[in-house]
Amino acid sequence: MKNKLLLRLIIVHMLALFVFKVGVSATAIGFFVFFFFVRALGLTVAYHRYFAHRAFKTTRFFQFILALWGGLCAQRGPLWWASKHRKHHRHCDLPGDPHSPHQLGLWGGHIGWALKAESMKTDEALVKDFKKYPELMIFNKYHDLFMLSFAALLYLSGELIAHYYPQSGTSGFQILIWVYIINTLVHVHLTFCVNSIGHVRGSRPFKDHQCEKGDKSGNIPWLAWLTAGEGWHHNHHTFPYSARIGIQWFELDLGYLTILLLEKMGLIWDVKLPLLHRRKAQQKAGTILT
Ligand SMILES: [Zn+2]
Ligand SMILES: [Zn+2]
């Protein structure tokens, strides 16, 4: 097969079939659920809201922790992710958008774009603000090695549990299939769903305040619940700088709740909010009268 990326994608999907060989256990489900949340939050808080949008500030040390956290999701390095995403906002649903379903069709916007060799390059001109950090440049370049170490750690954890608690019915290979393969695929497709159906379906409560020219994004509740807030995609394209994506009180946004927790812990600060929430906070503090 000529397209190595397509071949790799097919192989990873086929590896998921090993689930019928390794079976399931409560331990494997526990690992799956734990990493489902850890990775959903890593993607939205670290890769998306911090590296792509700088929605809050932090120290250089915690910035690197954020890179590792988002890096766990197997969606390449932080600078690659941020550069592609910044390009998406810059050309939203217009020519130049790397994964708009309005330019490439639903399949092209979902997965087809990621199968092109040029899509794999980090556009460094779009992440100049992070280029001065060698630790980020190195991590971005050798992200595959990080993922291999993660795979080794998962395998080792499964083997250790099997050795000391044989009644758990798990194994290194079982944990590897459930987390490294299935969990990764679930997250990859959820992210792809935000890019594809998140730009053709869903409600558009702020359509009169459109911020990005070609934007056709929509809010899809089920997608938001599964992605720690990412599915409120129309809100996000209306207030792209904001750390808070769930705008209404009922729009569950686990990513923002995590950001609030990190802020309380003193790890991050200067958390950016949409204008309407900033007004409310100022009103509460009595700094504005209206
Ligand atoms: Zn989008
Ligand atoms: Zn964004």
PDB file of C-alpha atoms and ligand atoms in Angstrom:
ATOM      1  CA  MET A   1       0.000   0.000   0.000  1.00  0.00           C
ATOM      2  CA  LYS A   2       1.397   3.380  -1.059  1.00  0.00           C
ATOM      3  CA  ASN A   3      -0.157   5.464   1.700  1.00  0.00           C
ATOM      4  CA  LYS A   4       1.754   4.472   4.844  1.00  0.00           C
ATOM      5  CA  LEU A   5      -0.545   6.563   7.057  1.00  0.00           C
ATOM      6  CA  LEU A   6      -3.611   4.719   5.763  1.00  0.00           C
ATOM      7  CA  LEU A   7      -1.861   1.396   6.285  1.00  0.00           C
ATOM      8  CA  ARG A   8      -0.989   2.385   9.863  1.00  0.00           C
ATOM      9  CA  LEU A   9      -4.574   3.462  10.515  1.00  0.00           C
ATOM     10  CA  ILE A  10      -5.972   0.164   9.193  1.00  0.00           C
ATOM     11  CA  ILE A  11      -3.487  -1.849  11.286  1.00  0.00           C
ATOM     12  CA  VAL A  12      -4.379   0.052  14.494  1.00  0.00           C
ATOM     13  CA  HIS A  13      -8.108  -0.516  13.871  1.00  0.00           C
ATOM     14  CA  MET A  14      -7.460  -4.215  13.202  1.00  0.00           C
ATOM     15  CA  LEU A  15      -5.407  -4.544  16.391  1.00  0.00           C
ATOM     16  CA  ALA A  16      -8.585  -3.629  18.282  1.00  0.00           C
ATOM     17  CA  LEU A  17      -9.948  -7.026  17.188  1.00  0.00           C
ATOM     18  CA  PHE A  18      -7.452  -8.631  19.588  1.00  0.00           C
ATOM     19  CA  VAL A  19      -9.971  -7.710  22.271  1.00  0.00           C
ATOM     20  CA  PHE A  20     -11.684 -11.021  21.428  1.00  0.00           C
ATOM     21  CA  LYS A  21      -8.443 -12.824  22.252  1.00  0.00           C
ATOM     22  CA  VAL A  22      -7.467 -10.932  25.442  1.00  0.00           C
ATOM     23  CA  GLY A  23     -11.009 -10.658  26.817  1.00  0.00           C
ATOM     24  CA  VAL A  24     -12.087  -8.227  29.491  1.00  0.00           C
ATOM     25  CA  SER A  25     -11.710  -7.832  33.264  1.00  0.00           C
ATOM     26  CA  ALA A  26     -12.757  -5.299  35.894  1.00  0.00           C
ATOM     27  CA  THR A  27      -9.118  -4.127  35.972  1.00  0.00           C
ATOM     28  CA  ALA A  28      -9.090  -3.493  32.209  1.00  0.00           C
ATOM     29  CA  ILE A  29     -12.385  -1.566  32.440  1.00  0.00           C
ATOM     30  CA  GLY A  30     -10.976   0.434  35.378  1.00  0.00           C
ATOM     31  CA  PHE A  31      -7.874   1.358  33.345  1.00  0.00           C
ATOM     32  CA  PHE A  32     -10.059   2.233  30.356  1.00  0.00           C
ATOM     33  CA  VAL A  33     -12.341   4.557  32.346  1.00  0.00           C
ATOM     34  CA  PHE A  34      -9.419   6.202  34.165  1.00  0.00           C
ATOM     35  CA  PHE A  35      -7.567   6.939  30.944  1.00  0.00           C
ATOM     36  CA  PHE A  36     -10.766   7.966  29.192  1.00  0.00           C
ATOM     37  CA  PHE A  37     -11.075  10.924  31.585  1.00  0.00           C
ATOM     38  CA  VAL A  38      -7.339  11.622  31.889  1.00  0.00           C
ATOM     39  CA  ARG A  39      -6.964  11.769  28.117  1.00  0.00           C
ATOM     40  CA  ALA A  40     -10.187  13.721  27.434  1.00  0.00           C
ATOM     41  CA  LEU A  41      -9.009  16.358  29.909  1.00  0.00           C
ATOM     42  CA  GLY A  42      -5.446  16.304  28.578  1.00  0.00           C
ATOM     43  CA  LEU A  43      -6.700  17.010  25.095  1.00  0.00           C
ATOM     44  CA  THR A  44      -9.076  19.810  25.941  1.00  0.00           C
ATOM     45  CA  VAL A  45      -7.241  21.514  28.837  1.00  0.00           C
ATOM     46  CA  ALA A  46      -3.639  21.062  27.716  1.00  0.00           C
ATOM     47  CA  TYR A  47      -3.517  20.699  23.938  1.00  0.00           C
ATOM     48  CA  HIS A  48      -6.571  22.718  22.985  1.00  0.00           C
ATOM     49  CA  ARG A  49      -7.213  25.430  25.580  1.00  0.00           C
ATOM     50  CA  TYR A  50      -3.576  25.985  26.575  1.00  0.00           C
ATOM     51  CA  PHE A  51      -1.285  25.182  23.639  1.00  0.00           C
ATOM     52  CA  ALA A  52      -3.645  26.160  20.803  1.00  0.00           C
ATOM     53  CA  HIS A  53      -5.418  29.127  22.465  1.00  0.00           C
ATOM     54  CA  ARG A  54      -3.325  30.204  25.488  1.00  0.00           C
ATOM     55  CA  ALA A  55      -6.553  30.497  27.475  1.00  0.00           C
ATOM     56  CA  PHE A  56      -4.603  30.735  30.749  1.00  0.00           C
ATOM     57  CA  LYS A  57      -1.053  31.296  31.954  1.00  0.00           C
ATOM     58  CA  THR A  58       1.254  28.976  33.836  1.00  0.00           C
ATOM     59  CA  THR A  59       4.890  28.332  34.758  1.00  0.00           C
ATOM     60  CA  ARG A  60       7.394  26.827  32.338  1.00  0.00           C
ATOM     61  CA  PHE A  61       7.503  23.687  34.476  1.00  0.00           C
ATOM     62  CA  PHE A  62       3.733  23.150  34.512  1.00  0.00           C
ATOM     63  CA  GLN A  63       3.618  23.989  30.815  1.00  0.00           C
ATOM     64  CA  PHE A  64       5.810  20.936  30.225  1.00  0.00           C
ATOM     65  CA  ILE A  65       3.559  18.818  32.463  1.00  0.00           C
ATOM     66  CA  LEU A  66       0.644  19.985  30.274  1.00  0.00           C
ATOM     67  CA  ALA A  67       2.587  18.858  27.182  1.00  0.00           C
ATOM     68  CA  LEU A  68       3.066  15.385  28.686  1.00  0.00           C
ATOM     69  CA  TRP A  69      -0.577  15.243  29.762  1.00  0.00           C
ATOM     70  CA  GLY A  70      -1.941  16.095  26.319  1.00  0.00           C
ATOM     71  CA  GLY A  71       0.783  13.965  24.749  1.00  0.00           C
ATOM     72  CA  LEU A  72      -0.714  10.849  26.383  1.00  0.00           C
ATOM     73  CA  CYS A  73      -3.591  10.996  23.888  1.00  0.00           C
ATOM     74  CA  ALA A  74      -1.512   9.777  20.922  1.00  0.00           C
ATOM     75  CA  GLN A  75      -2.484  12.819  18.844  1.00  0.00           C
ATOM     76  CA  ARG A  76       1.122  13.727  18.051  1.00  0.00           C
ATOM     77  CA  GLY A  77       3.158  16.483  19.762  1.00  0.00           C
ATOM     78  CA  PRO A  78       1.681  19.651  21.325  1.00  0.00           C
ATOM     79  CA  LEU A  79       3.130  22.013  18.727  1.00  0.00           C
ATOM     80  CA  TRP A  80       1.863  19.894  15.844  1.00  0.00           C
ATOM     81  CA  TRP A  81      -1.609  19.829  17.427  1.00  0.00           C
ATOM     82  CA  ALA A  82      -1.604  23.560  18.184  1.00  0.00           C
ATOM     83  CA  SER A  83      -0.335  24.523  14.707  1.00  0.00           C
ATOM     84  CA  LYS A  84      -3.024  22.492  12.920  1.00  0.00           C
ATOM     85  CA  HIS A  85      -5.696  23.852  15.213  1.00  0.00           C
ATOM     86  CA  ARG A  86      -4.618  27.476  14.875  1.00  0.00           C
ATOM     87  CA  LYS A  87      -4.754  27.027  11.110  1.00  0.00           C
ATOM     88  CA  HIS A  88      -8.285  25.643  11.495  1.00  0.00           C
ATOM     89  CA  HIS A  89      -9.404  28.786  13.352  1.00  0.00           C
ATOM     90  CA  ARG A  90      -7.587  31.084  10.929  1.00  0.00           C
ATOM     91  CA  HIS A  91      -9.389  29.664   7.876  1.00  0.00           C
ATOM     92  CA  CYS A  92     -12.446  28.208   9.620  1.00  0.00           C
ATOM     93  CA  ASP A  93     -14.535  26.279   7.033  1.00  0.00           C
ATOM     94  CA  LEU A  94     -12.928  28.259   4.194  1.00  0.00           C
ATOM     95  CA  PRO A  95     -10.144  27.199   1.800  1.00  0.00           C
ATOM     96  CA  GLY A  96      -6.990  26.619   3.875  1.00  0.00           C
ATOM     97  CA  ASP A  97      -8.834  24.985   6.795  1.00  0.00           C
ATOM     98  CA  PRO A  98      -6.933  21.681   7.227  1.00  0.00           C
ATOM     99  CA  HIS A  99     -10.006  19.629   8.130  1.00  0.00           C
ATOM    100  CA  SER A 100     -13.225  21.396   7.218  1.00  0.00           C
ATOM    101  CA  PRO A 101     -16.014  19.066   6.042  1.00  0.00           C
ATOM    102  CA  HIS A 102     -17.235  22.008   3.941  1.00  0.00           C
ATOM    103  CA  GLN A 103     -13.984  21.918   1.973  1.00  0.00           C
ATOM    104  CA  LEU A 104     -13.108  18.208   2.042  1.00  0.00           C
ATOM    105  CA  GLY A 105     -16.448  16.452   2.529  1.00  0.00           C
ATOM    106  CA  LEU A 106     -17.493  14.622   5.718  1.00  0.00           C
ATOM    107  CA  TRP A 107     -14.980  11.765   5.327  1.00  0.00           C
ATOM    108  CA  GLY A 108     -12.150  14.125   4.337  1.00  0.00           C
ATOM    109  CA  GLY A 109     -12.873  16.412   7.302  1.00  0.00           C
ATOM    110  CA  HIS A 110     -13.182  13.475   9.713  1.00  0.00           C
ATOM    111  CA  ILE A 111     -10.173  11.344   8.827  1.00  0.00           C
ATOM    112  CA  GLY A 112      -9.085  11.805   5.204  1.00  0.00           C
ATOM    113  CA  TRP A 113      -7.066  14.954   5.978  1.00  0.00           C
ATOM    114  CA  ALA A 114      -4.942  13.062   8.515  1.00  0.00           C
ATOM    115  CA  LEU A 115      -3.890  10.540   5.878  1.00  0.00           C
ATOM    116  CA  LYS A 116      -1.970  13.094   3.810  1.00  0.00           C
ATOM    117  CA  ALA A 117       1.798  13.234   4.376  1.00  0.00           C
ATOM    118  CA  GLU A 118       1.789  17.060   4.500  1.00  0.00           C
ATOM    119  CA  SER A 119      -0.734  16.966   7.371  1.00  0.00           C
ATOM    120  CA  MET A 120       1.917  15.353   9.558  1.00  0.00           C
ATOM    121  CA  LYS A 121       4.247  18.388   9.474  1.00  0.00           C
ATOM    122  CA  THR A 122       4.270  20.933  12.294  1.00  0.00           C
ATOM    123  CA  ASP A 123       3.780  24.399  10.828  1.00  0.00           C
ATOM    124  CA  GLU A 124       6.304  26.132  13.082  1.00  0.00           C
ATOM    125  CA  ALA A 125       5.373  29.597  11.817  1.00  0.00           C
ATOM    126  CA  LEU A 126       2.021  29.170  13.580  1.00  0.00           C
ATOM    127  CA  VAL A 127       3.523  28.264  16.962  1.00  0.00           C
ATOM    128  CA  LYS A 128       6.336  30.833  17.157  1.00  0.00           C
ATOM    129  CA  ASP A 129       5.365  31.604  20.755  1.00  0.00           C
ATOM    130  CA  PHE A 130       6.438  28.103  21.843  1.00  0.00           C
ATOM    131  CA  LYS A 131       9.531  27.720  19.653  1.00  0.00           C
ATOM    132  CA  LYS A 132      11.744  29.300  22.325  1.00  0.00           C
ATOM    133  CA  TYR A 133      11.233  26.306  24.622  1.00  0.00           C
ATOM    134  CA  PRO A 134      13.682  23.545  23.588  1.00  0.00           C
ATOM    135  CA  GLU A 135      11.968  20.998  25.850  1.00  0.00           C
ATOM    136  CA  LEU A 136       8.732  21.480  23.865  1.00  0.00           C
ATOM    137  CA  MET A 137      10.516  21.286  20.500  1.00  0.00           C
ATOM    138  CA  ILE A 138      12.225  18.035  21.536  1.00  0.00           C
ATOM    139  CA  PHE A 139       9.038  16.537  22.950  1.00  0.00           C
ATOM    140  CA  ASN A 140       7.165  17.506  19.805  1.00  0.00           C
ATOM    141  CA  LYS A 141       9.799  15.825  17.626  1.00  0.00           C
ATOM    142  CA  TYR A 142      10.174  12.625  19.636  1.00  0.00           C
ATOM    143  CA  HIS A 143       6.568  12.207  20.702  1.00  0.00           C
ATOM    144  CA  ASP A 144       6.493   8.666  19.247  1.00  0.00           C
ATOM    145  CA  LEU A 145       9.169   7.578  21.757  1.00  0.00           C
ATOM    146  CA  PHE A 146       7.035   8.956  24.581  1.00  0.00           C
ATOM    147  CA  MET A 147       4.095   6.890  23.327  1.00  0.00           C
ATOM    148  CA  LEU A 148       6.252   3.752  23.148  1.00  0.00           C
ATOM    149  CA  SER A 149       7.333   4.303  26.773  1.00  0.00           C
ATOM    150  CA  PHE A 150       3.675   4.751  27.720  1.00  0.00           C
ATOM    151  CA  ALA A 151       2.841   1.445  25.979  1.00  0.00           C
ATOM    152  CA  ALA A 152       5.682  -0.299  27.854  1.00  0.00           C
ATOM    153  CA  LEU A 153       4.433   1.132  31.158  1.00  0.00           C
ATOM    154  CA  LEU A 154       0.877  -0.048  30.489  1.00  0.00           C
ATOM    155  CA  TYR A 155       2.115  -3.538  29.622  1.00  0.00           C
ATOM    156  CA  LEU A 156       4.271  -3.654  32.740  1.00  0.00           C
ATOM    157  CA  SER A 157       1.377  -2.506  34.960  1.00  0.00           C
ATOM    158  CA  GLY A 158      -0.866  -5.250  33.570  1.00  0.00           C
ATOM    159  CA  GLU A 159       1.827  -7.897  34.067  1.00  0.00           C
ATOM    160  CA  LEU A 160       2.543  -6.748  37.635  1.00  0.00           C
ATOM    161  CA  ILE A 161      -1.155  -6.828  38.540  1.00  0.00           C
ATOM    162  CA  ALA A 162      -1.473 -10.294  36.953  1.00  0.00           C
ATOM    163  CA  HIS A 163       1.556 -11.485  38.933  1.00  0.00           C
ATOM    164  CA  TYR A 164       0.509 -10.192  42.361  1.00  0.00           C
ATOM    165  CA  TYR A 165      -3.276 -10.510  41.900  1.00  0.00           C
ATOM    166  CA  PRO A 166      -3.787 -13.403  39.485  1.00  0.00           C
ATOM    167  CA  GLN A 167      -7.479 -13.447  40.462  1.00  0.00           C
ATOM    168  CA  SER A 168      -7.868 -10.075  38.647  1.00  0.00           C
ATOM    169  CA  GLY A 169      -7.894 -11.989  35.351  1.00  0.00           C
ATOM    170  CA  THR A 170      -5.885  -9.316  33.575  1.00  0.00           C
ATOM    171  CA  SER A 171      -2.575  -9.315  31.684  1.00  0.00           C
ATOM    172  CA  GLY A 172      -0.146  -6.839  30.163  1.00  0.00           C
ATOM    173  CA  PHE A 173      -1.490  -7.550  26.717  1.00  0.00           C
ATOM    174  CA  GLN A 174      -5.104  -7.007  27.871  1.00  0.00           C
ATOM    175  CA  ILE A 175      -4.310  -3.580  29.343  1.00  0.00           C
ATOM    176  CA  LEU A 176      -2.379  -2.698  26.209  1.00  0.00           C
ATOM    177  CA  ILE A 177      -5.335  -3.524  23.933  1.00  0.00           C
ATOM    178  CA  TRP A 178      -7.936  -1.781  26.105  1.00  0.00           C
ATOM    179  CA  VAL A 179      -5.966   1.416  26.717  1.00  0.00           C
ATOM    180  CA  TYR A 180      -3.285   1.786  24.056  1.00  0.00           C
ATOM    181  CA  ILE A 181      -5.480   0.631  21.173  1.00  0.00           C
ATOM    182  CA  ILE A 182      -9.225   0.895  21.949  1.00  0.00           C
ATOM    183  CA  ASN A 183      -9.099   3.924  24.229  1.00  0.00           C
ATOM    184  CA  THR A 184      -6.815   5.741  21.783  1.00  0.00           C
ATOM    185  CA  LEU A 185      -9.134   5.007  18.866  1.00  0.00           C
ATOM    186  CA  VAL A 186     -12.182   6.208  20.810  1.00  0.00           C
ATOM    187  CA  HIS A 187     -10.457   9.522  21.542  1.00  0.00           C
ATOM    188  CA  VAL A 188      -9.110   9.926  18.019  1.00  0.00           C
ATOM    189  CA  HIS A 189     -12.615   9.470  16.601  1.00  0.00           C
ATOM    190  CA  LEU A 190     -14.169  11.806  19.186  1.00  0.00           C
ATOM    191  CA  THR A 191     -11.663  14.514  18.221  1.00  0.00           C
ATOM    192  CA  PHE A 192     -12.339  13.810  14.548  1.00  0.00           C
ATOM    193  CA  CYS A 193     -16.101  14.056  15.257  1.00  0.00           C
ATOM    194  CA  VAL A 194     -15.622  17.570  16.657  1.00  0.00           C
ATOM    195  CA  ASN A 195     -13.846  18.493  13.404  1.00  0.00           C
ATOM    196  CA  SER A 196     -16.363  16.795  11.111  1.00  0.00           C
ATOM    197  CA  ILE A 197     -19.923  16.587  12.440  1.00  0.00           C
ATOM    198  CA  GLY A 198     -19.133  19.416  14.888  1.00  0.00           C
ATOM    199  CA  HIS A 199     -19.018  21.635  11.794  1.00  0.00           C
ATOM    200  CA  VAL A 200     -22.162  20.375  10.060  1.00  0.00           C
ATOM    201  CA  ARG A 201     -24.598  19.638  12.905  1.00  0.00           C
ATOM    202  CA  GLY A 202     -25.690  21.189  16.199  1.00  0.00           C
ATOM    203  CA  SER A 203     -27.269  24.363  17.536  1.00  0.00           C
ATOM    204  CA  ARG A 204     -25.825  27.826  16.869  1.00  0.00           C
ATOM    205  CA  PRO A 205     -27.036  30.109  19.694  1.00  0.00           C
ATOM    206  CA  PHE A 206     -24.491  32.838  18.870  1.00  0.00           C
ATOM    207  CA  LYS A 207     -24.866  32.815  15.097  1.00  0.00           C
ATOM    208  CA  ASP A 208     -25.638  36.548  15.111  1.00  0.00           C
ATOM    209  CA  HIS A 209     -22.281  37.257  16.797  1.00  0.00           C
ATOM    210  CA  GLN A 210     -20.229  35.155  14.413  1.00  0.00           C
ATOM    211  CA  CYS A 211     -16.586  35.735  15.247  1.00  0.00           C
ATOM    212  CA  GLU A 212     -14.816  33.714  12.527  1.00  0.00           C
ATOM    213  CA  LYS A 213     -15.812  34.448   8.943  1.00  0.00           C
ATOM    214  CA  GLY A 214     -16.699  31.049   7.470  1.00  0.00           C
ATOM    215  CA  ASP A 215     -17.522  29.267  10.720  1.00  0.00           C
ATOM    216  CA  LYS A 216     -20.322  26.707  10.484  1.00  0.00           C
ATOM    217  CA  SER A 217     -19.743  24.925  13.787  1.00  0.00           C
ATOM    218  CA  GLY A 218     -22.531  23.701  16.075  1.00  0.00           C
ATOM    219  CA  ASN A 219     -23.088  22.669  19.692  1.00  0.00           C
ATOM    220  CA  ILE A 220     -23.694  18.919  20.080  1.00  0.00           C
ATOM    221  CA  PRO A 221     -24.484  17.941  23.706  1.00  0.00           C
ATOM    222  CA  TRP A 222     -23.590  14.204  23.544  1.00  0.00           C
ATOM    223  CA  LEU A 223     -20.263  15.078  21.949  1.00  0.00           C
ATOM    224  CA  ALA A 224     -19.578  17.659  24.666  1.00  0.00           C
ATOM    225  CA  TRP A 225     -20.325  15.121  27.430  1.00  0.00           C
ATOM    226  CA  LEU A 226     -17.883  12.631  25.924  1.00  0.00           C
ATOM    227  CA  THR A 227     -15.114  15.181  25.256  1.00  0.00           C
ATOM    228  CA  ALA A 228     -15.042  17.149  28.523  1.00  0.00           C
ATOM    229  CA  GLY A 229     -16.660  20.159  26.823  1.00  0.00           C
ATOM    230  CA  GLU A 230     -15.210  20.128  23.297  1.00  0.00           C
ATOM    231  CA  GLY A 231     -18.603  19.401  21.723  1.00  0.00           C
ATOM    232  CA  TRP A 232     -19.864  22.921  22.584  1.00  0.00           C
ATOM    233  CA  HIS A 233     -17.979  23.737  19.435  1.00  0.00           C
ATOM    234  CA  HIS A 234     -20.109  26.659  18.293  1.00  0.00           C
ATOM    235  CA  ASN A 235     -19.530  28.348  21.666  1.00  0.00           C
ATOM    236  CA  HIS A 236     -15.823  27.725  21.178  1.00  0.00           C
ATOM    237  CA  HIS A 237     -15.695  29.259  17.695  1.00  0.00           C
ATOM    238  CA  THR A 238     -17.606  32.272  19.034  1.00  0.00           C
ATOM    239  CA  PHE A 239     -15.207  32.753  21.994  1.00  0.00           C
ATOM    240  CA  PRO A 240     -12.036  30.943  20.829  1.00  0.00           C
ATOM    241  CA  TYR A 241      -9.801  32.609  23.438  1.00  0.00           C
ATOM    242  CA  SER A 242     -11.971  31.480  26.349  1.00  0.00           C
ATOM    243  CA  ALA A 243     -10.969  28.800  28.855  1.00  0.00           C
ATOM    244  CA  ARG A 244     -14.680  28.212  29.411  1.00  0.00           C
ATOM    245  CA  ILE A 245     -16.445  26.458  26.507  1.00  0.00           C
ATOM    246  CA  GLY A 246     -19.727  25.493  28.199  1.00  0.00           C
ATOM    247  CA  ILE A 247     -21.308  28.953  28.308  1.00  0.00           C
ATOM    248  CA  GLN A 248     -24.711  28.243  29.891  1.00  0.00           C
ATOM    249  CA  TRP A 249     -24.856  26.757  33.413  1.00  0.00           C
ATOM    250  CA  PHE A 250     -26.339  23.533  32.016  1.00  0.00           C
ATOM    251  CA  GLU A 251     -23.624  23.071  29.409  1.00  0.00           C
ATOM    252  CA  LEU A 252     -21.410  20.605  31.261  1.00  0.00           C
ATOM    253  CA  ASP A 253     -17.761  21.509  30.730  1.00  0.00           C
ATOM    254  CA  LEU A 254     -15.448  19.179  32.673  1.00  0.00           C
ATOM    255  CA  GLY A 255     -12.453  20.865  31.044  1.00  0.00           C
ATOM    256  CA  TYR A 256     -13.369  24.230  32.563  1.00  0.00           C
ATOM    257  CA  LEU A 257     -14.081  22.673  35.982  1.00  0.00           C
ATOM    258  CA  THR A 258     -10.576  21.166  35.838  1.00  0.00           C
ATOM    259  CA  ILE A 259      -9.139  24.570  34.908  1.00  0.00           C
ATOM    260  CA  LEU A 260     -10.895  26.102  37.932  1.00  0.00           C
ATOM    261  CA  LEU A 261      -9.363  23.409  40.132  1.00  0.00           C
ATOM    262  CA  LEU A 262      -5.870  24.027  38.711  1.00  0.00           C
ATOM    263  CA  GLU A 263      -6.386  27.762  39.296  1.00  0.00           C
ATOM    264  CA  LYS A 264      -7.416  27.119  42.910  1.00  0.00           C
ATOM    265  CA  MET A 265      -4.264  25.025  43.345  1.00  0.00           C
ATOM    266  CA  GLY A 266      -2.192  27.983  42.134  1.00  0.00           C
ATOM    267  CA  LEU A 267      -0.817  26.082  39.138  1.00  0.00           C
ATOM    268  CA  ILE A 268      -2.388  28.385  36.523  1.00  0.00           C
ATOM    269  CA  TRP A 269      -3.678  31.969  36.470  1.00  0.00           C
ATOM    270  CA  ASP A 270      -5.117  34.677  34.195  1.00  0.00           C
ATOM    271  CA  VAL A 271      -7.884  32.343  33.063  1.00  0.00           C
ATOM    272  CA  LYS A 272      -9.652  33.985  30.121  1.00  0.00           C
ATOM    273  CA  LEU A 273     -13.460  34.076  30.033  1.00  0.00           C
ATOM    274  CA  PRO A 274     -16.031  35.140  27.430  1.00  0.00           C
ATOM    275  CA  LEU A 275     -16.978  38.806  27.672  1.00  0.00           C
ATOM    276  CA  LEU A 276     -20.445  38.102  29.125  1.00  0.00           C
ATOM    277  CA  HIS A 277     -18.941  36.067  31.998  1.00  0.00           C
ATOM    278  CA  ARG A 278     -16.288  38.710  32.647  1.00  0.00           C
ATOM    279  CA  ARG A 279     -19.093  41.315  32.951  1.00  0.00           C
ATOM    280  CA  LYS A 280     -20.942  39.121  35.464  1.00  0.00           C
ATOM    281  CA  ALA A 281     -17.776  38.654  37.537  1.00  0.00           C
ATOM    282  CA  GLN A 282     -17.157  42.428  37.513  1.00  0.00           C
ATOM    283  CA  GLN A 283     -20.770  43.078  38.526  1.00  0.00           C
ATOM    284  CA  LYS A 284     -20.399  40.648  41.412  1.00  0.00           C
ATOM    285  CA  ALA A 285     -17.209  42.360  42.505  1.00  0.00           C
ATOM    286  CA  GLY A 286     -18.970  45.731  42.219  1.00  0.00           C
ATOM    287  CA  THR A 287     -16.451  47.098  39.749  1.00  0.00           C
ATOM    288  CA  ILE A 288     -19.124  47.948  37.169  1.00  0.00           C
ATOM    289  CA  LEU A 289     -22.638  49.194  37.822  1.00  0.00           C
ATOM    290  CA  THR A 290     -24.650  47.884  34.861  1.00  0.00           C
TER     291      THR A 290
HETATM  292 ZN    ZN B   1     -13.750  23.806  14.729  1.00  0.00          ZN
HETATM  293 ZN    ZN B   2      -9.972  25.894  19.146  1.00  0.00          ZN
END
